[in-house]
PDB file of C-alpha atoms and ligand atoms in Angstrom:
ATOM      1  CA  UNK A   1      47.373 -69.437  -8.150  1.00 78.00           C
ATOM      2  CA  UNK A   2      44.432 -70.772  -6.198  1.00 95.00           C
ATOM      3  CA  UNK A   3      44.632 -71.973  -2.291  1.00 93.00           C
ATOM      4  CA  UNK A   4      45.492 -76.090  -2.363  1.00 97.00           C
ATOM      5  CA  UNK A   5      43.489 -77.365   0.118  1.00 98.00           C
ATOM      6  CA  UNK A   6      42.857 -80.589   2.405  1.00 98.00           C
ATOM      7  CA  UNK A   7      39.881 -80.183   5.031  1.00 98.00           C
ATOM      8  CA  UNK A   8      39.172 -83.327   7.280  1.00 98.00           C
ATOM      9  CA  UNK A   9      35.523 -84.019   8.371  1.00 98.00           C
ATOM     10  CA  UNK A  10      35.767 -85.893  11.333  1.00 98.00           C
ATOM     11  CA  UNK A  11      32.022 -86.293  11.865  1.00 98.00           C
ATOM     12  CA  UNK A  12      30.899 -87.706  14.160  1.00 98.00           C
ATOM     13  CA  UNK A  13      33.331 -89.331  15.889  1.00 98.00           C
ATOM     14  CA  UNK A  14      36.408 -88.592  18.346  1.00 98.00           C
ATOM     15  CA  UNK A  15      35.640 -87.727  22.246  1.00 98.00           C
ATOM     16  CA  UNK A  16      38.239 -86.024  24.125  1.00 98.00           C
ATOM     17  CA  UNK A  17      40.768 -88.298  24.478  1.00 98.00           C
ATOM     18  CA  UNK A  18      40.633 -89.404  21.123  1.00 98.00           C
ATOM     19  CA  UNK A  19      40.760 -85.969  19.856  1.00 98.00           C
ATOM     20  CA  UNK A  20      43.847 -85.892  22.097  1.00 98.00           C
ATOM     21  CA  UNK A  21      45.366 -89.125  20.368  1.00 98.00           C
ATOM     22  CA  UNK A  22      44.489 -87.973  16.829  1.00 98.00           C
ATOM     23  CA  UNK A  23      46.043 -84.526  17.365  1.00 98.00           C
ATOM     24  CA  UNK A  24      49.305 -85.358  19.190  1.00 98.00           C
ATOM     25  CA  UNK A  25      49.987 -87.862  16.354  1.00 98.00           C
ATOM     26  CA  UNK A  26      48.853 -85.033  13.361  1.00 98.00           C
ATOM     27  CA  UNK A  27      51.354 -82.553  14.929  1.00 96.00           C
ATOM     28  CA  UNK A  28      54.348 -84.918  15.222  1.00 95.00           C
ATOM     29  CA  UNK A  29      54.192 -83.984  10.715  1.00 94.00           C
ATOM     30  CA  UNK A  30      55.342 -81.054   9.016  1.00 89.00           C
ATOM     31  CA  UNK A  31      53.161 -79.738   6.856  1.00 87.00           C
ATOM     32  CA  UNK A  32      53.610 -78.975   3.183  1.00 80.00           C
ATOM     33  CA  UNK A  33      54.421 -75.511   2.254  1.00 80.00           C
ATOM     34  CA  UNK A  34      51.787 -73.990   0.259  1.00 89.00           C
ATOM     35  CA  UNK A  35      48.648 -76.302   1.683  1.00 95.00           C
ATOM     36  CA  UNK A  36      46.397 -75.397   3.872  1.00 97.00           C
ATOM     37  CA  UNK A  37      45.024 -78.244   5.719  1.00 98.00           C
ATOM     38  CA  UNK A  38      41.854 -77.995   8.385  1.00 98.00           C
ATOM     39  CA  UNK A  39      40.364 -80.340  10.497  1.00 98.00           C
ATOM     40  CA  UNK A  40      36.608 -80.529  11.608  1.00 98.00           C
ATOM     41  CA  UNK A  41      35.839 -82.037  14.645  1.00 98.00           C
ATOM     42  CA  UNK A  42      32.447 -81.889  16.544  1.00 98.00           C
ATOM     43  CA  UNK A  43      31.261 -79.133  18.706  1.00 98.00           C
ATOM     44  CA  UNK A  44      32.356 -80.126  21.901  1.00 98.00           C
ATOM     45  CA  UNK A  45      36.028 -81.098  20.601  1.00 98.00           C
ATOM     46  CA  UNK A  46      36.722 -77.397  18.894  1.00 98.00           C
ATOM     47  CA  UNK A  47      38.117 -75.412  21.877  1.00 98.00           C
ATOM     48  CA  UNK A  48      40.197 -78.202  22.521  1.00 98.00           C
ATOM     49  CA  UNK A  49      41.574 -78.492  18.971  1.00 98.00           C
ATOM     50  CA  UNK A  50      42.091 -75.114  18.631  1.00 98.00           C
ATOM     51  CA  UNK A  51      44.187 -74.588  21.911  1.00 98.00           C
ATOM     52  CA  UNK A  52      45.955 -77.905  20.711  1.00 98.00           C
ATOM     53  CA  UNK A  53      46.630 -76.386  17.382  1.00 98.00           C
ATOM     54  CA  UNK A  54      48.075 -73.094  18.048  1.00 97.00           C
ATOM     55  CA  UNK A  55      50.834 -72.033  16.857  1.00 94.00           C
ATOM     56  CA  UNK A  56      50.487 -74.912  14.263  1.00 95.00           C
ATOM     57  CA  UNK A  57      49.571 -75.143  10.099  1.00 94.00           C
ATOM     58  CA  UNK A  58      46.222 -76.614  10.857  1.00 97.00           C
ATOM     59  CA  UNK A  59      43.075 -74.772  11.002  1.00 98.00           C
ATOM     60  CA  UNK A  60      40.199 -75.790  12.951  1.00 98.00           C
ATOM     61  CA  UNK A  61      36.454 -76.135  11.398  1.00 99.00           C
ATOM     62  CA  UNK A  62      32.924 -76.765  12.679  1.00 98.00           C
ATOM     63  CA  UNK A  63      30.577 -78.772  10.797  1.00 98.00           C
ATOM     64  CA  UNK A  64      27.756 -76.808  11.319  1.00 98.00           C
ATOM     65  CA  UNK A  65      26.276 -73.809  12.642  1.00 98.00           C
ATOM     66  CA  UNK A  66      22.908 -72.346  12.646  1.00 98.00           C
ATOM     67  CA  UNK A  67      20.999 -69.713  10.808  1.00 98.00           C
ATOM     68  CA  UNK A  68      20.293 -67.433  13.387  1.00 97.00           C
ATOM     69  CA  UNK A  69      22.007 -65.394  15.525  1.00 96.00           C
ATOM     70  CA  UNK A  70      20.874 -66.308  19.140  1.00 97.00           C
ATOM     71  CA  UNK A  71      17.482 -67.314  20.548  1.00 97.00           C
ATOM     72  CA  UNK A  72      15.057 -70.568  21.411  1.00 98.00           C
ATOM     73  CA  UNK A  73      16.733 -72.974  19.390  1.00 97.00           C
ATOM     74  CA  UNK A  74      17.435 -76.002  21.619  1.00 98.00           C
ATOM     75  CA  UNK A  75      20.325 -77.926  20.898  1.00 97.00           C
ATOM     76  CA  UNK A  76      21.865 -75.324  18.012  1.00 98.00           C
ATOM     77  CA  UNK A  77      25.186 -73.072  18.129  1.00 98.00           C
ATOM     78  CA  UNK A  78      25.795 -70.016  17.170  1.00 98.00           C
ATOM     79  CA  UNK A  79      28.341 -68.463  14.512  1.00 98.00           C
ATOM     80  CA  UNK A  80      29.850 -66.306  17.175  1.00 98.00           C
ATOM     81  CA  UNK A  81      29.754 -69.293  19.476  1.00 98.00           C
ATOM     82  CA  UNK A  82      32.152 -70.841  17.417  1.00 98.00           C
ATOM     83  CA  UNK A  83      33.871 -67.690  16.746  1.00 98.00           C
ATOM     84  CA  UNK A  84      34.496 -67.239  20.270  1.00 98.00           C
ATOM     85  CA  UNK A  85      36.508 -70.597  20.498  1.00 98.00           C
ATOM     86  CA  UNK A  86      38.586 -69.082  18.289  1.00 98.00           C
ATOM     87  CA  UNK A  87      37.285 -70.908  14.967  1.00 98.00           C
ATOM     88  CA  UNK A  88      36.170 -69.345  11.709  1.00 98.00           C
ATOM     89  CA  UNK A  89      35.696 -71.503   9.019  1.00 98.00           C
ATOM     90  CA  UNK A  90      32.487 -73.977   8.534  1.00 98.00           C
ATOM     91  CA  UNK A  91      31.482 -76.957   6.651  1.00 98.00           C
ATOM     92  CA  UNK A  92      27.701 -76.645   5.307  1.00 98.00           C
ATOM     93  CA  UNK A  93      25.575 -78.083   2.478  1.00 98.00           C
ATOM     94  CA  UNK A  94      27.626 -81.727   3.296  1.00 98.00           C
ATOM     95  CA  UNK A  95      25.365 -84.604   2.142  1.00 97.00           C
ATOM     96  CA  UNK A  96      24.826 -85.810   5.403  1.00 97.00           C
ATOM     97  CA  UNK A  97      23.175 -82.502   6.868  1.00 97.00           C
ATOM     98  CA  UNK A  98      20.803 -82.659   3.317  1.00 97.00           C
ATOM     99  CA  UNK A  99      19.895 -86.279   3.978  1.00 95.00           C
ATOM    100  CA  UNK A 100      20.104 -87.159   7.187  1.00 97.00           C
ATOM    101  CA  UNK A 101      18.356 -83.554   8.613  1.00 96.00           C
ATOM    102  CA  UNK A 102      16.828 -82.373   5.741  1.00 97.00           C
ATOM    103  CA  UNK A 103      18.843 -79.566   5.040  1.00 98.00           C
ATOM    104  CA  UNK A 104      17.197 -78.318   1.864  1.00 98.00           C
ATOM    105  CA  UNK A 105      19.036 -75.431  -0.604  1.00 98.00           C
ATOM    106  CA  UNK A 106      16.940 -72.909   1.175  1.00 97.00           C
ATOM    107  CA  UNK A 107      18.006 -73.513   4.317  1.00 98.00           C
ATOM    108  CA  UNK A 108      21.354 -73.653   3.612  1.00 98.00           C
ATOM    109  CA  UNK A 109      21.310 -70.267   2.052  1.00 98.00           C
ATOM    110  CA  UNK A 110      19.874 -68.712   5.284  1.00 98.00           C
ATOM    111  CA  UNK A 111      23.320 -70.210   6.760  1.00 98.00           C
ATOM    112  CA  UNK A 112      25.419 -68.908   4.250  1.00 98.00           C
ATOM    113  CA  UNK A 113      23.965 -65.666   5.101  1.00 98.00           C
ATOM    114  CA  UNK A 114      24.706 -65.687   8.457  1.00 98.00           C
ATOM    115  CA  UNK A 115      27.931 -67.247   8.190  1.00 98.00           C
ATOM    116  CA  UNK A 116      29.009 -64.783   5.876  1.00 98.00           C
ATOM    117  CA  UNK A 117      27.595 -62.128   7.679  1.00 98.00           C
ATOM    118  CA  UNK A 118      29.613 -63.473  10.700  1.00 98.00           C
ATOM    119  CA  UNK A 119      32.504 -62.833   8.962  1.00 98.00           C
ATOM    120  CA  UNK A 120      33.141 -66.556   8.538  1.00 98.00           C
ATOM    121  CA  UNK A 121      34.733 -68.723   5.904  1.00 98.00           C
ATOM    122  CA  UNK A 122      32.212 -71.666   4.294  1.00 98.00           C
ATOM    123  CA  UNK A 123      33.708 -75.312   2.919  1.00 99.00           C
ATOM    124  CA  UNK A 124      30.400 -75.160   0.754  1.00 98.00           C
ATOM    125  CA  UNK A 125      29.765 -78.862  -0.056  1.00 98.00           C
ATOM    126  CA  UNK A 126      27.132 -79.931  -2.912  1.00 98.00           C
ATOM    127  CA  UNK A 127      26.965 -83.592  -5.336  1.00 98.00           C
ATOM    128  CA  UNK A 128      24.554 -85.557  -7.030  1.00 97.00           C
ATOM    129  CA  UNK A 129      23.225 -88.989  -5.679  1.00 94.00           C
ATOM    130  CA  UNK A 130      24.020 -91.987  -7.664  1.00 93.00           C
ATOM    131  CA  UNK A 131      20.091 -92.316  -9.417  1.00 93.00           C
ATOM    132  CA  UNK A 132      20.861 -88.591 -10.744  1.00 94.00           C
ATOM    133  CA  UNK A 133      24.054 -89.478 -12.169  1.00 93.00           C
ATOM    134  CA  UNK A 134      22.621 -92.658 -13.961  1.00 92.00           C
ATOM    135  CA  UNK A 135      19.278 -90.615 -15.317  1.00 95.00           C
ATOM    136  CA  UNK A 136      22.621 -87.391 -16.697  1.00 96.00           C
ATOM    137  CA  UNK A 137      20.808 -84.796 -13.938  1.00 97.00           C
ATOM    138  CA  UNK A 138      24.300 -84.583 -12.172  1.00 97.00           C
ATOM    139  CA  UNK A 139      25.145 -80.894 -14.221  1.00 98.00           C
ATOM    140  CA  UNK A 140      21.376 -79.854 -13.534  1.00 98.00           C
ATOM    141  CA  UNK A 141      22.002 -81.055  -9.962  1.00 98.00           C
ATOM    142  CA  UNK A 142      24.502 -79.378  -8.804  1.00 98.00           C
ATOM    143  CA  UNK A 143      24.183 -76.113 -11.045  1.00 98.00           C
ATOM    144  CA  UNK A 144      20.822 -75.703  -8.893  1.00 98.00           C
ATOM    145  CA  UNK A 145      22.368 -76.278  -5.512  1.00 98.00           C
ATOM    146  CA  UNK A 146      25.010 -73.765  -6.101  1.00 98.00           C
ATOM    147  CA  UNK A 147      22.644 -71.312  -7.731  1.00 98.00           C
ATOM    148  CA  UNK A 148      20.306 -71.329  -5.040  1.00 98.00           C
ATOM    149  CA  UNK A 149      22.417 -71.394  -1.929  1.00 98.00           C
ATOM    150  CA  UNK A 150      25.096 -69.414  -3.391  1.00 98.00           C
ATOM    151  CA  UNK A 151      24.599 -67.427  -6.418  1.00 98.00           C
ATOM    152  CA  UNK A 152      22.723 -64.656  -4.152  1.00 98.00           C
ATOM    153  CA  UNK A 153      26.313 -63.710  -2.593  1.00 98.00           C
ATOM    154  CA  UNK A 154      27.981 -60.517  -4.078  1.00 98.00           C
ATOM    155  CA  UNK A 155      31.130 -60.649  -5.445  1.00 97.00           C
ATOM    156  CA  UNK A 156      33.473 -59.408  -2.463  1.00 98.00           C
ATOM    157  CA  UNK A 157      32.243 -61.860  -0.302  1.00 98.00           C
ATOM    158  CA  UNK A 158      33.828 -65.256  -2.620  1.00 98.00           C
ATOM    159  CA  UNK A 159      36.701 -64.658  -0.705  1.00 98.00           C
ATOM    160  CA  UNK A 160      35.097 -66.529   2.058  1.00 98.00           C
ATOM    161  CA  UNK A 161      33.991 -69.763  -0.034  1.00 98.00           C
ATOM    162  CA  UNK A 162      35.505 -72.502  -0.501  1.00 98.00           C
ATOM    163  CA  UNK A 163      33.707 -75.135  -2.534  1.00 98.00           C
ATOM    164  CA  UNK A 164      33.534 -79.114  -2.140  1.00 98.00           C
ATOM    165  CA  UNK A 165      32.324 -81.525  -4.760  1.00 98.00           C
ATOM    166  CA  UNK A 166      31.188 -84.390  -3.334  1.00 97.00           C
ATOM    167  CA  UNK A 167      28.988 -86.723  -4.959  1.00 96.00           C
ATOM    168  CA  UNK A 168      26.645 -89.024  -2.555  1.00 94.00           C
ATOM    169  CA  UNK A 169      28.074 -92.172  -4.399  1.00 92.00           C
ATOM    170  CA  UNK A 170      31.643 -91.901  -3.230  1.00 91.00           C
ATOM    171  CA  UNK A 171      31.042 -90.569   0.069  1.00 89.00           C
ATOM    172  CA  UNK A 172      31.659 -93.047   2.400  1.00 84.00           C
ATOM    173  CA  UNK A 173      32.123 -96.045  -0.015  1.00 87.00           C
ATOM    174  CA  UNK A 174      35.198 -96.734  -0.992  1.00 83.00           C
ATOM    175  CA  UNK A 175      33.766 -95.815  -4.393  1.00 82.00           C
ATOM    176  CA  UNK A 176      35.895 -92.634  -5.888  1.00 86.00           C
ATOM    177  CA  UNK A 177      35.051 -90.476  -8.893  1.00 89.00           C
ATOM    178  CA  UNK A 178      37.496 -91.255 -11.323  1.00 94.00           C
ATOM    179  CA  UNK A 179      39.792 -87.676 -11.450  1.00 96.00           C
ATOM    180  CA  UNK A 180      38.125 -87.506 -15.294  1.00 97.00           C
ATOM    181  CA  UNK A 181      34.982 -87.360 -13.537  1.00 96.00           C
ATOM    182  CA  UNK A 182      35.964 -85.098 -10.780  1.00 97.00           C
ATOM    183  CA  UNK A 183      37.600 -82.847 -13.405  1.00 98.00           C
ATOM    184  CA  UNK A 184      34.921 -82.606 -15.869  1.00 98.00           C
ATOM    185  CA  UNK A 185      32.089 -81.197 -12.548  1.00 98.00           C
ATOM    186  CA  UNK A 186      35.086 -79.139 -11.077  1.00 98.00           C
ATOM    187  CA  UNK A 187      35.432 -77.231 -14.807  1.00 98.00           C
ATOM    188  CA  UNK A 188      31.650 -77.212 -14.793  1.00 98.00           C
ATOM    189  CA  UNK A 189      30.919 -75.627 -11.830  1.00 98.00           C
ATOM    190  CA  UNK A 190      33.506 -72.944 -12.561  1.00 98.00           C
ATOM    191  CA  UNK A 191      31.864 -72.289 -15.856  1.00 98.00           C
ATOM    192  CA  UNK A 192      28.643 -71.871 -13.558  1.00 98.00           C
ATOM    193  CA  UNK A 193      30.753 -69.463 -11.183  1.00 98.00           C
ATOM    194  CA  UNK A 194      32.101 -67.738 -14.499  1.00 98.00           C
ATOM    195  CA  UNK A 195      28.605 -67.187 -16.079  1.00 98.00           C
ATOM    196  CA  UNK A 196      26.880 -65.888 -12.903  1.00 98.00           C
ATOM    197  CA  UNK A 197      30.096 -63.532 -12.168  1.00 98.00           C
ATOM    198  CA  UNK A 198      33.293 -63.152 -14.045  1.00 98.00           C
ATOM    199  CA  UNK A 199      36.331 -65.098 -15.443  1.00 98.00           C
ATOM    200  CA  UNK A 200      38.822 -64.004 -12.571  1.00 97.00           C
ATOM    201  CA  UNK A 201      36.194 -64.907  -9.588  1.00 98.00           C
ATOM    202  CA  UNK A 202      36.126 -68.366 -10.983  1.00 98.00           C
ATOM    203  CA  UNK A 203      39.604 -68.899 -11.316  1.00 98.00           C
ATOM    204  CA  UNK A 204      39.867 -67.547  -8.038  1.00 98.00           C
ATOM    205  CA  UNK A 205      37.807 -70.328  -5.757  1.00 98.00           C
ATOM    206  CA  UNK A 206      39.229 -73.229  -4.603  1.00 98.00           C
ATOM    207  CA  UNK A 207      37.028 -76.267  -5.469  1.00 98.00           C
ATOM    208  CA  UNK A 208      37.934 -79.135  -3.566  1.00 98.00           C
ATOM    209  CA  UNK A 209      36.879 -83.193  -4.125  1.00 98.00           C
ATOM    210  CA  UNK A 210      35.504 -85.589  -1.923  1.00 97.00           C
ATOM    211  CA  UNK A 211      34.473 -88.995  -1.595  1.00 96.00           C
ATOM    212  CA  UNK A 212      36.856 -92.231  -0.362  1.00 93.00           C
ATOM    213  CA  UNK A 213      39.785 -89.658  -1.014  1.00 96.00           C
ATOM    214  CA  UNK A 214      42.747 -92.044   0.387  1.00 96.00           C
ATOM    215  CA  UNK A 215      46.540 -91.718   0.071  1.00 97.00           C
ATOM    216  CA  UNK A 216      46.388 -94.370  -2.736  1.00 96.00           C
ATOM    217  CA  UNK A 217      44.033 -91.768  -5.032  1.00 96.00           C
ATOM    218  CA  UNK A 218      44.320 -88.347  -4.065  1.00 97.00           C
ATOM    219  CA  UNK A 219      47.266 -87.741  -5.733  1.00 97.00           C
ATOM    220  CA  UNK A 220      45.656 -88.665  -8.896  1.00 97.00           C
ATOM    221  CA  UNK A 221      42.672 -86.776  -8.457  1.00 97.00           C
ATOM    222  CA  UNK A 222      44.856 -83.671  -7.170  1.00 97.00           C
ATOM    223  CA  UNK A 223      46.768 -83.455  -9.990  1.00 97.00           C
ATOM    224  CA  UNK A 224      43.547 -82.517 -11.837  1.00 98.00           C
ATOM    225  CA  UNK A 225      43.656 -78.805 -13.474  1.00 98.00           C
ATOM    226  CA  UNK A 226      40.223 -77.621 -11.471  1.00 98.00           C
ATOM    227  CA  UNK A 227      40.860 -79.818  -8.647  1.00 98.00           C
ATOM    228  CA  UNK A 228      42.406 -77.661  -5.628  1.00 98.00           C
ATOM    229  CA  UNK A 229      42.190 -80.131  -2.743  1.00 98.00           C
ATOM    230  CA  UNK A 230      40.459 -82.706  -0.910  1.00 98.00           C
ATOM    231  CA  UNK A 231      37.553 -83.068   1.652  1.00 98.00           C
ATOM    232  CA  UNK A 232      38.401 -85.863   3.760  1.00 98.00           C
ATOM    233  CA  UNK A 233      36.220 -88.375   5.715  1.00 97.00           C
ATOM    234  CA  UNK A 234      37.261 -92.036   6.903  1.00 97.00           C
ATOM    235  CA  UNK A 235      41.388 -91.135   5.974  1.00 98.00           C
ATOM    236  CA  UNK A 236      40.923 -88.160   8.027  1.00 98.00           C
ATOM    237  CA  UNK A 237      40.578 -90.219  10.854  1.00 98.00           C
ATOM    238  CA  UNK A 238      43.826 -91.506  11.345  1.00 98.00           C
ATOM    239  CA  UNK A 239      46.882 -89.207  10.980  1.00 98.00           C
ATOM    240  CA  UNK A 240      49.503 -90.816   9.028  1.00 97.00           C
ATOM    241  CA  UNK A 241      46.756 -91.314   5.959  1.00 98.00           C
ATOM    242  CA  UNK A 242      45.511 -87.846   6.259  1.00 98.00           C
ATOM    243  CA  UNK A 243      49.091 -86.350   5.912  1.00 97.00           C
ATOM    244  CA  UNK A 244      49.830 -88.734   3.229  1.00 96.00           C
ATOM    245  CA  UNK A 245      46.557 -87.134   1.723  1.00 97.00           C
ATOM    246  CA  UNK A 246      48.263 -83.747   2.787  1.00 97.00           C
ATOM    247  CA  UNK A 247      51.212 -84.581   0.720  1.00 95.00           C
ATOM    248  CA  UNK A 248      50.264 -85.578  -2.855  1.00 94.00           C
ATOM    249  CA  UNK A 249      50.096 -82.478  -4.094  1.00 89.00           C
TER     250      UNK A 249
HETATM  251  P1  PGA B   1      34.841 -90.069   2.938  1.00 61.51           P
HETATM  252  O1  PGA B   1      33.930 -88.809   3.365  1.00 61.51           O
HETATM  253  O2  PGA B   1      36.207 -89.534   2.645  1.00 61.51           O
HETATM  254  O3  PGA B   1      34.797 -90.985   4.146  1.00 61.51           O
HETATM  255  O4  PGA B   1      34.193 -90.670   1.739  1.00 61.51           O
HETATM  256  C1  PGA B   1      34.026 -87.570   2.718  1.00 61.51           C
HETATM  257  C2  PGA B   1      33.075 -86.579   3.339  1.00 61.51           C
HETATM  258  O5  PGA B   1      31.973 -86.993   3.757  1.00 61.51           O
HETATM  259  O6  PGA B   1      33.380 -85.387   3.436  1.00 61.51           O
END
């Protein structure tokens, strides 16, 4: 039985008393037996989170981290900067990081490296953008994005992934993959996983979907057989939608 799973991305947004808000009203719910549910605020909001959290069923995430270790990188954090707030898990490979800062497969395998190294657990995110989709590249796509930022990691270490599918088109949009669509890239990329390794890796990693996931959908699109949880943007933003999210498994 693979880990259900509902992760929300806060981006960028929620200062300190909003964080504050957000989490007072997410810990007035009980959680669901048997999900795991993380939130990812920025940076500056994670020691706060996680001192918020304890003793709680939410995990705290980071959104990014670099690929080295220390050193001259202005403006960058570390993963045992984040470790020593007391968080262990990461988001990389989201959309926004490959568009917006040019975050290319490469570069994201460097941070899985590192990350892994650190001892840290990866919400590995990866999708096509809508132009692949419409030329049928969306298989290609993704099969190279996974190969090349992930397909270098020995087995023990898959224990530490945790995959998001998240194609550009929905993120954001309002615009959902339909759960056929979701279904039919989640069984692909465990075929991929299944190739490159073995049957019992693949039916061992959570793959989670994302993209205008709302309380309305998800529990369509969870009910998927190779669906295993969400990756949650705008819903994740206000608490009573995110638990509802939480719930439809
Ligand atoms: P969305 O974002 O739910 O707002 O579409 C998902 C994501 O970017 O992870």
């Amino acid at each position: 039985m693979r880990n259900q799973i509902v992760a929300g991305n806060w981006k960028m947004n929620n200062n300190t008393p909003e964080t504050e808000l957000l989490l007072n009203n997410l810990i007035k719910y009980k959680i669901r037996n048997g999900v795991s549910v993380y939130i990812a605020p920025a940076f500056t909001q994670l020691y706060q989170s996680v001192i918020k959290l304890k003793g709680k069923d939410i995990k705290v995430a980071a959104q990014n981290v670099n690929a080295e270790v220390s050193g001259a990188h202005t403006g960058e954090v570390s993963c045992s900067m984040i470790k020593g707030v007391g968080v262990s898990t990461v988001i990389l490979g989201h959309s926004e990081r490959r568009s917006l800062y040019s975050e290319s497969n490469n570069f994201l395998k460097e941070k899985v490296i590192t990350a892994i190294e650190s001892g840290m657990e990866i919400i590995f995110c990866f999708g096509e953008e809508l132009s692949e989709r419409k030329e049928n590249k969306h298989f290609d796509l993704v099969k190279n994005q996974l190969t090349k930022a992930l397909f270098h990691l020995p087995n023990d270490t898959w224990n530490q992934i945790i995959l998001a599918y998240e194609p550009v088109w929905a993120i954001g949009t309002g615009e959902t993959a339909s759960p056929e669509q979701a279904q039919e890239m989640h069984a692909f990329v465990r075929q991929q996983i299944e190739y490159k390794y073995d049957a019992s890796l693949a039916n061992s990693v959570s793959i989670l979907y994302g993209g205008s996931v709302k309380p309305s959908n998800a529990k369509e699109i969870f009910s998927m057989a190779d669906v295993d949880g969400g990756l949650i943007g705008g819903a994740s933003l206000n608490a009573e939608e995110f638990i509802a999210i939480v719930n439809a498994f």
